[in-house]
Structure formats: C-alpha cells, structure tokens
CSV table of C-alpha atoms and ligand atoms in Angstrom, one decimal:
chain,number,residue,atom,x,y,z
N,1,MET,CA,162.3,156.8,10.4
N,2,SER,CA,161.4,157.1,14.1
N,3,PHE,CA,160.3,160.1,16.1
N,4,LEU,CA,162.7,162.4,18.0
N,5,ILE,CA,161.5,162.3,21.6
N,6,ALA,CA,161.5,165.5,23.7
N,7,PRO,CA,160.4,164.7,27.3
N,8,SER,CA,158.8,167.7,29.1
N,9,LEU,CA,160.3,168.5,32.5
N,10,LEU,CA,156.8,169.8,33.5
N,11,SER,CA,155.9,166.3,34.8
N,12,SER,CA,159.2,165.7,36.5
N,13,ASP,CA,160.0,165.7,40.2
N,14,PHE,CA,161.0,169.4,40.7
N,15,SER,CA,162.9,168.5,43.8
N,16,GLN,CA,165.2,166.3,41.7
N,17,LEU,CA,165.7,168.2,38.4
N,18,LYS,CA,169.4,167.4,38.0
N,19,LYS,CA,168.8,163.7,38.5
N,20,GLU,CA,165.8,163.9,36.1
N,21,VAL,CA,167.7,165.4,33.2
N,22,GLN,CA,170.6,163.0,33.7
N,23,ALA,CA,168.1,160.0,33.8
N,24,LEU,CA,166.4,161.2,30.6
N,25,GLU,CA,169.7,161.6,28.8
N,26,ARG,CA,170.7,158.1,29.8
N,27,ALA,CA,167.3,156.8,28.8
N,28,GLY,CA,167.7,157.9,25.2
N,29,ALA,CA,165.8,161.2,25.1
N,30,ASP,CA,166.7,163.4,22.1
N,31,TRP,CA,165.8,166.8,23.4
N,32,ILE,CA,164.7,168.2,26.8
N,33,HIS,CA,161.5,170.2,26.5
N,34,LEU,CA,161.1,173.1,28.9
N,35,ASP,CA,157.6,174.6,29.4
N,36,ILE,CA,157.9,178.3,30.4
N,37,MET,CA,154.6,179.7,31.8
N,38,ASP,CA,154.1,183.2,33.1
N,39,SER,CA,150.8,183.1,34.8
N,40,HIS,CA,149.4,185.6,32.1
N,41,PHE,CA,149.4,183.8,28.8
N,42,VAL,CA,148.5,180.7,30.7
N,43,PRO,CA,147.4,180.6,34.4
N,44,GLN,CA,150.4,178.5,35.7
N,45,LEU,CA,153.8,179.8,36.6
N,46,THR,CA,156.8,177.5,36.1
N,47,PHE,CA,160.5,178.4,35.8
N,48,GLY,CA,162.9,180.7,34.0
N,49,PRO,CA,166.4,181.2,32.7
N,50,PRO,CA,168.3,180.7,36.0
N,51,MET,CA,166.9,177.2,36.4
N,52,LEU,CA,167.8,176.3,32.8
N,53,LYS,CA,171.3,177.6,33.4
N,54,SER,CA,171.7,175.4,36.5
N,55,LEU,CA,170.6,172.3,34.6
N,56,ARG,CA,172.7,173.1,31.5
N,57,VAL,CA,175.9,171.8,33.0
N,58,HIS,CA,174.4,168.5,33.9
N,59,CYS,CA,173.0,167.5,30.5
N,60,GLN,CA,174.4,167.5,26.9
N,61,LEU,CA,171.0,167.3,25.1
N,62,PRO,CA,169.5,170.2,23.2
N,63,PHE,CA,167.3,172.4,25.5
N,64,ASP,CA,164.0,173.0,23.7
N,65,VAL,CA,162.2,176.0,25.2
N,66,HIS,CA,158.5,176.3,24.8
N,67,LEU,CA,157.4,179.9,25.7
N,68,MET,CA,153.8,180.2,26.9
N,69,VAL,CA,154.2,183.8,27.9
N,70,GLU,CA,153.1,187.3,27.0
N,71,LYS,CA,155.7,189.5,25.5
N,72,PRO,CA,158.0,186.6,24.5
N,73,ASP,CA,160.5,189.0,22.8
N,74,ARG,CA,161.9,190.0,26.3
N,75,LEU,CA,163.0,186.4,27.1
N,76,ILE,CA,165.0,185.5,24.0
N,77,SER,CA,168.3,186.9,25.2
N,78,PRO,CA,168.0,185.6,28.8
N,79,PHE,CA,167.2,182.1,27.6
N,80,GLN,CA,170.0,182.1,25.0
N,81,LYS,CA,172.5,183.1,27.7
N,82,ALA,CA,171.1,180.4,30.0
N,83,GLY,CA,171.8,177.7,27.3
N,84,ALA,CA,168.7,177.2,25.3
N,85,ASN,CA,169.1,175.6,21.8
N,86,SER,CA,165.7,176.3,20.4
N,87,ILE,CA,162.9,178.6,21.3
N,88,SER,CA,159.3,178.3,20.3
N,89,PHE,CA,156.8,181.0,20.9
N,90,HIS,CA,153.0,181.2,20.5
N,91,ILE,CA,151.6,183.0,17.4
N,92,GLU,CA,148.8,184.1,19.7
N,93,SER,CA,151.2,185.9,22.0
N,94,CYS,CA,152.9,188.0,19.5
N,95,GLU,CA,152.0,190.9,17.2
N,96,ASP,CA,154.8,190.6,14.8
N,97,PRO,CA,155.8,186.9,14.5
N,98,LYS,CA,158.2,187.6,11.5
N,99,ALA,CA,160.3,190.1,13.5
N,100,LEU,CA,160.5,187.7,16.5
N,101,ILE,CA,161.5,184.8,14.3
N,102,GLN,CA,164.3,186.9,12.9
N,103,LYS,CA,165.3,188.0,16.4
N,104,ILE,CA,165.5,184.4,17.7
N,105,LYS,CA,167.6,183.4,14.6
N,106,SER,CA,169.9,186.4,15.3
N,107,PHE,CA,170.8,184.7,18.6
N,108,ASN,CA,171.9,181.6,16.7
N,109,LEU,CA,169.0,179.6,18.1
N,110,LYS,CA,166.6,177.3,16.3
N,111,VAL,CA,163.1,178.9,16.1
N,112,GLY,CA,159.7,177.4,16.4
N,113,LEU,CA,156.2,178.7,16.1
N,114,SER,CA,153.5,177.2,18.3
N,115,LEU,CA,149.8,177.1,17.8
N,116,LYS,CA,147.0,176.6,20.3
N,117,PRO,CA,144.3,174.1,19.4
N,118,ASN,CA,141.8,176.7,18.1
N,119,THR,CA,144.3,178.4,15.9
N,120,PRO,CA,144.1,177.2,12.2
N,121,ILE,CA,147.3,175.6,11.0
N,122,GLU,CA,147.2,177.9,7.9
N,123,GLU,CA,148.2,180.8,10.2
N,124,SER,CA,151.7,179.3,10.3
N,125,PHE,CA,152.1,179.1,6.5
N,126,PRO,CA,153.4,182.6,5.9
N,127,PHE,CA,156.3,181.9,8.3
N,128,LEU,CA,157.3,178.3,7.3
N,129,LYS,CA,160.2,179.4,5.2
N,130,ASP,CA,162.1,180.8,8.2
N,131,LEU,CA,161.1,178.3,10.8
N,132,ASP,CA,163.0,175.3,12.1
N,133,LEU,CA,159.9,173.8,13.7
N,134,VAL,CA,156.2,174.2,14.1
N,135,LEU,CA,154.8,173.1,17.4
N,136,VAL,CA,151.3,171.8,17.1
N,137,MET,CA,149.5,171.8,20.5
N,138,THR,CA,147.3,168.8,20.9
N,139,VAL,CA,146.0,170.1,24.3
N,140,GLU,CA,145.3,173.6,25.6
N,141,PRO,CA,148.6,175.0,26.7
N,142,GLY,CA,149.0,175.3,30.5
N,143,ALA,CA,149.2,171.9,32.1
N,144,GLY,CA,150.6,168.4,31.7
N,145,GLY,CA,148.5,165.3,31.9
N,146,GLN,CA,145.6,166.4,29.7
N,147,THR,CA,143.8,164.3,27.1
N,148,PHE,CA,145.0,164.4,23.5
N,149,LEU,CA,142.6,166.4,21.3
N,150,GLU,CA,141.9,164.0,18.4
N,151,HIS,CA,140.8,166.6,15.9
N,152,GLN,CA,144.3,168.3,16.1
N,153,ALA,CA,145.8,165.3,14.2
N,154,GLU,CA,144.3,166.7,11.0
N,155,LYS,CA,146.4,169.8,11.4
N,156,VAL,CA,149.5,167.7,11.4
N,157,LEU,CA,148.5,166.1,8.2
N,158,THR,CA,147.7,169.4,6.5
N,159,LEU,CA,151.0,170.8,7.6
N,160,ARG,CA,152.9,167.8,6.4
N,161,GLU,CA,151.3,168.2,2.9
N,162,LYS,CA,152.1,171.9,2.8
N,163,LEU,CA,155.8,171.3,3.8
N,164,ASN,CA,156.1,168.5,1.3
N,165,SER,CA,154.7,170.7,-1.5
N,166,LEU,CA,157.2,173.4,-0.6
N,167,ASN,CA,160.0,171.0,-0.1
N,168,TYR,CA,160.8,172.5,3.3
N,169,LYS,CA,162.6,170.6,6.0
N,170,THR,CA,160.8,172.4,8.9
N,171,LEU,CA,160.2,169.9,11.7
N,172,ILE,CA,156.7,169.2,13.0
N,173,GLN,CA,156.6,168.9,16.8
N,174,VAL,CA,153.5,167.7,18.6
N,175,ASP,CA,152.8,168.5,22.2
N,176,GLY,CA,150.1,167.3,24.6
N,177,GLY,CA,148.6,164.0,25.6
N,178,ILE,CA,151.2,161.9,23.8
N,179,ASN,CA,151.5,158.2,24.6
N,180,PRO,CA,151.9,155.2,22.4
N,181,ASP,CA,148.2,155.2,21.3
N,182,THR,CA,147.9,158.9,20.5
N,183,ALA,CA,151.4,159.0,18.8
N,184,LYS,CA,149.9,156.6,16.2
N,185,LYS,CA,147.5,159.4,15.2
N,186,VAL,CA,150.3,161.9,14.4
N,187,LEU,CA,152.7,159.7,12.3
N,188,GLN,CA,153.5,162.6,10.1
N,189,ALA,CA,155.2,164.4,13.0
N,190,ASP,CA,159.0,164.5,13.5
N,191,VAL,CA,159.3,165.3,17.2
N,192,LEU,CA,157.0,164.2,20.0
N,193,VAL,CA,156.9,166.1,23.3
N,194,SER,CA,155.8,163.8,26.1
N,195,GLY,CA,155.5,164.8,29.7
N,196,SER,CA,153.3,162.6,31.9
N,197,TYR,CA,153.6,159.4,29.8
N,198,ILE,CA,157.4,159.4,30.2
N,199,LEU,CA,158.0,161.1,33.5
N,200,LYS,CA,155.2,159.3,35.4
N,201,SER,CA,156.5,156.0,34.2
N,202,LYS,CA,158.8,153.9,36.3
N,203,ASP,CA,161.1,153.1,33.4
N,204,TYR,CA,162.1,156.2,31.3
N,205,LYS,CA,164.1,154.1,28.9
N,206,LYS,CA,161.2,151.8,28.2
N,207,SER,CA,158.7,154.5,27.7
N,208,ILE,CA,161.0,156.5,25.4
N,209,SER,CA,161.8,153.5,23.3
N,210,GLN,CA,158.1,152.6,23.1
N,211,LEU,CA,157.4,156.0,21.6
N,212,LYS,CA,160.4,155.6,19.2
N,213,GLN,CA,159.2,152.3,17.9
N,214,ILE,CA,155.8,153.4,16.7
G,1,DX5,C1,151.4,171.8,28.1
G,1,DX5,C2,152.9,171.7,27.8
G,1,DX5,C3,153.3,170.3,27.5
G,1,DX5,C4,153.1,169.3,28.6
G,1,DX5,C5,152.9,168.0,28.0
G,1,DX5,O1,151.1,173.2,28.1
G,1,DX5,O2,153.2,172.5,26.6
G,1,DX5,O3,154.7,170.3,27.0
G,1,DX5,O4,154.2,169.2,29.5
G,1,DX5,O5,152.5,167.1,29.0
G,1,DX5,P1,151.7,165.8,28.7
G,1,DX5,O6,152.6,164.9,27.8
G,1,DX5,O7,151.5,165.2,30.0
G,1,DX5,O8,150.4,166.2,28.0
G,2,ZN,ZN1,155.3,172.2,25.8
C-alpha cells in the first residue's frame, strides 16, 4: 500500500496558485494541503477562506485544511463554505477538542487533530474514536523547508500500534520535512504532507511518484 500524497501549497508560487493546483492534480497528488496561519498561534500569516474558494473551481482534489490558528472554532463554517473537505486543528490551540471535533463533523467535514512536536502522542488517544485523521507534526508548525525531527517518528509508531489495538481506521498524516529519505522513517503513516520537496522540484509528477513508491 502506498502513501497518499498531500502537497502543501505553502511552498508554491503564490502568484500562480491556479496553475499550481492544476499542475499538482495532473501530477498525481491525492489531496491539496492548505496551511492556515494567523500570526498568533504561529508567527506567519498565510491565507484564508476567500483564497480557498477561488481555487476550489480549478481543482477536483480534496482540500485538506491545516489550521495553525488561535480560536479555530470561528473558522469552521467559513472554510466549509469555501470548499474545504477536511479540517485539522491543533490540540494546543483549543480548550475543548471534543466539542470542536463534533462541530467540524456537524459541517460534514472530515476532522483531524494535529500535535506539535513537544505534545505527547498519548494526548490524542481520548479523541481517536471520533477522528478521521491525526496530523503528526515532524517540524515546529509555522514554516516550510525545515528539517525533519527524527524523534517524532516514534510517535507515528506508537499511534499506529494504538490504532491497530483499537481496530480504528483513523488515518495518520505526517507533516514537515518530508522527502524520500525521511518518508522511510514514517512507514506506518497513511498520508504524507510535503511542501518544499514537491513544490521546489522541477517535476511535480516525478517527486510525487517518488514519495508514493517508498
Ligand atoms: C508547516 C506546515 C507544513 C509545511 C511543510 O507549519 O504545516 O505543511 O508546508 O513543508 P515542508 O514539506 O517544506 O516541511
Ligand atoms: Zn501543514
């Protein structure tokens, strides 16, 4: 079984976003990963629902929204209306993850819980039953092009064992510093997010298929 590949638009040419999503779709991407940063939860500021809405008509792939924001509950409805298919939020950004999970599901969206590198994977365990995916960060959230944090790979293994023991189909998504070498360290994952490796390559099709073949 090969990984699903979710290229992150964070490393794309922002002046050519329509062309970028079309090229990624032609190149065999499975999902489009959209990194939403608010300049509070992380220092950087990226884009919001209107941009997603503009791209929605140019691409059939699922739009996978990764919220790196404070007060994520305020953005669920706007992103659903703009055409998101899944929304992941950070456990560190939210006082009542259970309620937010239910809210996202009530909008008929897939729901993911994301964990920063310093957050133990066990903190996701009480919520696994209701989650479609767990997003394990293998860099500090906030920027593309960082180096994969090796010790995070262990969290993926622990999560896989837990999901197997419960017989849950929750997907494991890994995000940060993914390339063909680091992907080999997270073989128990289902979905690889990759920004700079794919988007800074000359041949998206080749780099996506390299990641799928691992
Ligand atoms: C980081 C983002 C990532 C980022 C990955 O905060 O969540 O999705 O775009 O980029 P690379 O693959 O370059 O680490
Ligand atoms: Zn991301």
